[in-house]
JSON list of C-alpha atoms in Angstrom, two decimals:
[
{"chain": "A", "resi": 1, "resn": "UNK", "atom": "CA", "xyz": [0.11, 0.19, 0.07]},
{"chain": "A", "resi": 2, "resn": "UNK", "atom": "CA", "xyz": [0.87, 3.12, -1.41]},
{"chain": "A", "resi": 3, "resn": "UNK", "atom": "CA", "xyz": [1.44, 5.94, 1.71]},
{"chain": "A", "resi": 4, "resn": "UNK", "atom": "CA", "xyz": [0.90, 9.76, 0.74]},
{"chain": "A", "resi": 5, "resn": "UNK", "atom": "CA", "xyz": [4.11, 11.56, 2.73]},
{"chain": "A", "resi": 6, "resn": "UNK", "atom": "CA", "xyz": [2.74, 14.09, 2.14]},
{"chain": "A", "resi": 7, "resn": "UNK", "atom": "CA", "xyz": [-0.28, 13.85, 4.40]},
{"chain": "A", "resi": 8, "resn": "UNK", "atom": "CA", "xyz": [-2.10, 17.40, 5.51]},
{"chain": "A", "resi": 9, "resn": "UNK", "atom": "CA", "xyz": [-3.69, 15.84, 8.41]},
{"chain": "A", "resi": 10, "resn": "UNK", "atom": "CA", "xyz": [-1.61, 15.57, 11.61]},
{"chain": "A", "resi": 11, "resn": "UNK", "atom": "CA", "xyz": [-4.14, 12.72, 12.96]},
{"chain": "A", "resi": 12, "resn": "UNK", "atom": "CA", "xyz": [-2.66, 10.32, 10.26]},
{"chain": "A", "resi": 13, "resn": "UNK", "atom": "CA", "xyz": [0.78, 10.97, 10.80]},
{"chain": "A", "resi": 14, "resn": "UNK", "atom": "CA", "xyz": [0.33, 10.14, 14.84]},
{"chain": "A", "resi": 15, "resn": "UNK", "atom": "CA", "xyz": [-1.66, 6.76, 13.85]},
{"chain": "A", "resi": 16, "resn": "UNK", "atom": "CA", "xyz": [1.39, 6.04, 11.01]},
{"chain": "A", "resi": 17, "resn": "UNK", "atom": "CA", "xyz": [4.18, 6.60, 13.96]},
{"chain": "A", "resi": 18, "resn": "UNK", "atom": "CA", "xyz": [1.80, 4.33, 16.35]},
{"chain": "A", "resi": 19, "resn": "UNK", "atom": "CA", "xyz": [1.71, 1.48, 13.78]},
{"chain": "A", "resi": 20, "resn": "UNK", "atom": "CA", "xyz": [5.45, 1.94, 13.18]},
{"chain": "A", "resi": 21, "resn": "UNK", "atom": "CA", "xyz": [6.22, 2.05, 17.08]},
{"chain": "A", "resi": 22, "resn": "UNK", "atom": "CA", "xyz": [4.19, -1.25, 17.17]},
{"chain": "A", "resi": 23, "resn": "UNK", "atom": "CA", "xyz": [5.08, -3.29, 14.96]},
{"chain": "A", "resi": 24, "resn": "UNK", "atom": "CA", "xyz": [8.83, -2.15, 16.54]},
{"chain": "A", "resi": 25, "resn": "UNK", "atom": "CA", "xyz": [7.88, -3.73, 19.72]},
{"chain": "A", "resi": 26, "resn": "UNK", "atom": "CA", "xyz": [7.16, -6.72, 18.43]},
{"chain": "A", "resi": 27, "resn": "UNK", "atom": "CA", "xyz": [9.65, -7.99, 16.85]},
{"chain": "A", "resi": 28, "resn": "UNK", "atom": "CA", "xyz": [12.09, -5.82, 19.19]},
{"chain": "A", "resi": 29, "resn": "UNK", "atom": "CA", "xyz": [15.02, -7.76, 20.98]},
{"chain": "A", "resi": 30, "resn": "UNK", "atom": "CA", "xyz": [18.56, -10.00, 19.86]},
{"chain": "A", "resi": 31, "resn": "UNK", "atom": "CA", "xyz": [16.77, -13.22, 19.46]},
{"chain": "A", "resi": 32, "resn": "UNK", "atom": "CA", "xyz": [12.68, -12.42, 17.81]},
{"chain": "A", "resi": 33, "resn": "UNK", "atom": "CA", "xyz": [15.29, -10.92, 14.69]},
{"chain": "A", "resi": 34, "resn": "UNK", "atom": "CA", "xyz": [17.09, -13.70, 15.02]},
{"chain": "A", "resi": 35, "resn": "UNK", "atom": "CA", "xyz": [14.93, -16.41, 15.14]},
{"chain": "A", "resi": 36, "resn": "UNK", "atom": "CA", "xyz": [13.14, -14.63, 12.22]},
{"chain": "A", "resi": 37, "resn": "UNK", "atom": "CA", "xyz": [15.63, -14.51, 9.99]},
{"chain": "A", "resi": 38, "resn": "UNK", "atom": "CA", "xyz": [16.05, -18.30, 10.88]},
{"chain": "A", "resi": 39, "resn": "UNK", "atom": "CA", "xyz": [12.04, -19.17, 9.92]},
{"chain": "A", "resi": 40, "resn": "UNK", "atom": "CA", "xyz": [12.67, -17.32, 7.12]},
{"chain": "A", "resi": 41, "resn": "UNK", "atom": "CA", "xyz": [16.60, -18.61, 5.58]},
{"chain": "A", "resi": 42, "resn": "UNK", "atom": "CA", "xyz": [14.70, -22.38, 6.42]},
{"chain": "A", "resi": 43, "resn": "UNK", "atom": "CA", "xyz": [11.86, -21.33, 4.29]},
{"chain": "A", "resi": 44, "resn": "UNK", "atom": "CA", "xyz": [10.19, -24.80, 5.61]},
{"chain": "A", "resi": 45, "resn": "UNK", "atom": "CA", "xyz": [9.09, -25.68, 10.02]},
{"chain": "A", "resi": 46, "resn": "UNK", "atom": "CA", "xyz": [11.88, -26.46, 12.20]},
{"chain": "A", "resi": 47, "resn": "UNK", "atom": "CA", "xyz": [11.69, -28.32, 15.20]},
{"chain": "A", "resi": 48, "resn": "UNK", "atom": "CA", "xyz": [12.81, -26.70, 18.58]},
{"chain": "A", "resi": 49, "resn": "UNK", "atom": "CA", "xyz": [16.42, -28.90, 18.40]},
{"chain": "A", "resi": 50, "resn": "UNK", "atom": "CA", "xyz": [17.31, -26.99, 14.68]},
{"chain": "A", "resi": 51, "resn": "UNK", "atom": "CA", "xyz": [16.55, -23.93, 15.52]},
{"chain": "A", "resi": 52, "resn": "UNK", "atom": "CA", "xyz": [18.35, -23.62, 18.90]},
{"chain": "A", "resi": 53, "resn": "UNK", "atom": "CA", "xyz": [21.53, -24.80, 17.19]},
{"chain": "A", "resi": 54, "resn": "UNK", "atom": "CA", "xyz": [21.46, -22.26, 15.13]},
{"chain": "A", "resi": 55, "resn": "UNK", "atom": "CA", "xyz": [21.17, -19.42, 17.32]},
{"chain": "A", "resi": 56, "resn": "UNK", "atom": "CA", "xyz": [24.09, -19.17, 18.92]},
{"chain": "A", "resi": 57, "resn": "UNK", "atom": "CA", "xyz": [24.50, -17.85, 22.55]},
{"chain": "A", "resi": 58, "resn": "UNK", "atom": "CA", "xyz": [20.77, -17.75, 22.72]},
{"chain": "A", "resi": 59, "resn": "UNK", "atom": "CA", "xyz": [19.86, -20.58, 26.26]},
{"chain": "A", "resi": 60, "resn": "UNK", "atom": "CA", "xyz": [16.60, -23.01, 26.22]},
{"chain": "A", "resi": 61, "resn": "UNK", "atom": "CA", "xyz": [14.43, -20.05, 29.17]},
{"chain": "A", "resi": 62, "resn": "UNK", "atom": "CA", "xyz": [14.70, -17.20, 26.49]},
{"chain": "A", "resi": 63, "resn": "UNK", "atom": "CA", "xyz": [14.05, -18.88, 22.91]},
{"chain": "A", "resi": 64, "resn": "UNK", "atom": "CA", "xyz": [11.34, -21.30, 24.59]},
{"chain": "A", "resi": 65, "resn": "UNK", "atom": "CA", "xyz": [9.98, -17.45, 26.44]},
{"chain": "A", "resi": 66, "resn": "UNK", "atom": "CA", "xyz": [10.99, -15.13, 22.74]},
{"chain": "A", "resi": 67, "resn": "UNK", "atom": "CA", "xyz": [9.51, -18.08, 20.98]},
{"chain": "A", "resi": 68, "resn": "UNK", "atom": "CA", "xyz": [5.97, -17.64, 22.89]},
{"chain": "A", "resi": 69, "resn": "UNK", "atom": "CA", "xyz": [5.82, -14.32, 22.40]},
{"chain": "A", "resi": 70, "resn": "UNK", "atom": "CA", "xyz": [6.22, -14.70, 18.62]},
{"chain": "A", "resi": 71, "resn": "UNK", "atom": "CA", "xyz": [2.84, -17.25, 19.00]},
{"chain": "A", "resi": 72, "resn": "UNK", "atom": "CA", "xyz": [1.24, -14.97, 20.58]},
{"chain": "A", "resi": 73, "resn": "UNK", "atom": "CA", "xyz": [1.63, -12.16, 19.08]},
{"chain": "A", "resi": 74, "resn": "UNK", "atom": "CA", "xyz": [0.61, -14.25, 15.85]},
{"chain": "A", "resi": 75, "resn": "UNK", "atom": "CA", "xyz": [4.14, -14.14, 14.11]},
{"chain": "A", "resi": 76, "resn": "UNK", "atom": "CA", "xyz": [4.74, -18.01, 14.90]},
{"chain": "A", "resi": 77, "resn": "UNK", "atom": "CA", "xyz": [3.62, -20.83, 14.78]},
{"chain": "A", "resi": 78, "resn": "UNK", "atom": "CA", "xyz": [3.84, -23.75, 16.54]},
{"chain": "A", "resi": 79, "resn": "UNK", "atom": "CA", "xyz": [2.35, -27.70, 15.95]},
{"chain": "A", "resi": 80, "resn": "UNK", "atom": "CA", "xyz": [3.24, -30.26, 18.37]},
{"chain": "A", "resi": 81, "resn": "UNK", "atom": "CA", "xyz": [2.87, -33.68, 16.94]},
{"chain": "A", "resi": 82, "resn": "UNK", "atom": "CA", "xyz": [1.24, -36.50, 19.14]},
{"chain": "A", "resi": 83, "resn": "UNK", "atom": "CA", "xyz": [4.33, -38.70, 19.29]},
{"chain": "A", "resi": 84, "resn": "UNK", "atom": "CA", "xyz": [6.25, -40.59, 21.54]},
{"chain": "A", "resi": 85, "resn": "UNK", "atom": "CA", "xyz": [8.44, -38.54, 21.79]},
{"chain": "A", "resi": 86, "resn": "UNK", "atom": "CA", "xyz": [6.76, -35.19, 21.45]},
{"chain": "A", "resi": 87, "resn": "UNK", "atom": "CA", "xyz": [7.78, -33.66, 18.32]},
{"chain": "A", "resi": 88, "resn": "UNK", "atom": "CA", "xyz": [7.40, -29.85, 17.94]},
{"chain": "A", "resi": 89, "resn": "UNK", "atom": "CA", "xyz": [8.04, -27.20, 14.72]},
{"chain": "A", "resi": 90, "resn": "UNK", "atom": "CA", "xyz": [7.96, -23.76, 14.49]},
{"chain": "A", "resi": 91, "resn": "UNK", "atom": "CA", "xyz": [7.02, -21.59, 11.35]},
{"chain": "A", "resi": 92, "resn": "UNK", "atom": "CA", "xyz": [6.30, -18.50, 10.33]},
{"chain": "A", "resi": 93, "resn": "UNK", "atom": "CA", "xyz": [2.08, -18.01, 10.59]},
{"chain": "A", "resi": 94, "resn": "UNK", "atom": "CA", "xyz": [-0.01, -15.72, 6.82]},
{"chain": "A", "resi": 95, "resn": "UNK", "atom": "CA", "xyz": [0.69, -12.65, 9.17]},
{"chain": "A", "resi": 96, "resn": "UNK", "atom": "CA", "xyz": [5.33, -13.25, 9.71]},
{"chain": "A", "resi": 97, "resn": "UNK", "atom": "CA", "xyz": [5.47, -14.12, 6.32]},
{"chain": "A", "resi": 98, "resn": "UNK", "atom": "CA", "xyz": [4.09, -10.81, 5.59]},
{"chain": "A", "resi": 99, "resn": "UNK", "atom": "CA", "xyz": [6.91, -9.16, 7.84]},
{"chain": "A", "resi": 100, "resn": "UNK", "atom": "CA", "xyz": [9.00, -10.54, 4.75]},
{"chain": "A", "resi": 101, "resn": "UNK", "atom": "CA", "xyz": [9.44, -7.23, 2.94]},
{"chain": "A", "resi": 102, "resn": "UNK", "atom": "CA", "xyz": [9.58, -5.52, 5.60]},
{"chain": "A", "resi": 103, "resn": "UNK", "atom": "CA", "xyz": [12.65, -7.60, 7.16]},
{"chain": "A", "resi": 104, "resn": "UNK", "atom": "CA", "xyz": [14.37, -6.78, 3.97]},
{"chain": "A", "resi": 105, "resn": "UNK", "atom": "CA", "xyz": [13.73, -3.52, 3.85]},
{"chain": "A", "resi": 106, "resn": "UNK", "atom": "CA", "xyz": [16.18, -3.00, 7.21]},
{"chain": "A", "resi": 107, "resn": "UNK", "atom": "CA", "xyz": [18.76, -5.01, 5.77]},
{"chain": "A", "resi": 108, "resn": "UNK", "atom": "CA", "xyz": [19.48, -2.25, 3.74]},
{"chain": "A", "resi": 109, "resn": "UNK", "atom": "CA", "xyz": [18.76, -0.20, 5.20]},
{"chain": "A", "resi": 110, "resn": "UNK", "atom": "CA", "xyz": [20.66, -1.38, 7.91]},
{"chain": "A", "resi": 111, "resn": "UNK", "atom": "CA", "xyz": [24.05, -2.19, 5.33]},
{"chain": "A", "resi": 112, "resn": "UNK", "atom": "CA", "xyz": [23.42, 1.46, 3.58]},
{"chain": "A", "resi": 113, "resn": "UNK", "atom": "CA", "xyz": [24.21, 2.57, 7.15]},
{"chain": "A", "resi": 114, "resn": "UNK", "atom": "CA", "xyz": [26.89, 0.65, 7.69]},
{"chain": "A", "resi": 115, "resn": "UNK", "atom": "CA", "xyz": [28.20, 2.15, 4.50]},
{"chain": "A", "resi": 116, "resn": "UNK", "atom": "CA", "xyz": [27.75, 5.62, 4.55]},
{"chain": "A", "resi": 117, "resn": "UNK", "atom": "CA", "xyz": [28.78, 6.17, 8.03]},
{"chain": "A", "resi": 118, "resn": "UNK", "atom": "CA", "xyz": [31.67, 3.41, 7.77]},
{"chain": "A", "resi": 119, "resn": "UNK", "atom": "CA", "xyz": [30.78, 1.62, 9.58]},
{"chain": "A", "resi": 120, "resn": "UNK", "atom": "CA", "xyz": [32.30, -2.16, 10.05]},
{"chain": "A", "resi": 121, "resn": "UNK", "atom": "CA", "xyz": [29.78, -4.38, 9.74]},
{"chain": "A", "resi": 122, "resn": "UNK", "atom": "CA", "xyz": [28.95, -7.09, 12.68]}
]
């Protein structure tokens, strides 16, 4: 959807600012963005143990907490298979997949910022 950034309605600009803040709060945090990038890159559901291996430095408690929050926010789907032992997989919901273009835009902006300011990638 195109935005009229020259909007003369101050209330509309406030709505945009509030919506942007809301979106950033949902995905903020070191682990959530890494989880999302791993799920985007995988293109298939990942088991908990696979996610844990792919995310260096995260502990199990933190990973569970972040996945629960992403699930609560409708971004990640947790599927429990009634097997022995139980198998749990995580994937992006339709809402989570819709974040793709925004995540790509943020990555491009971050890389442009690094290049513009002469910062090292890290």
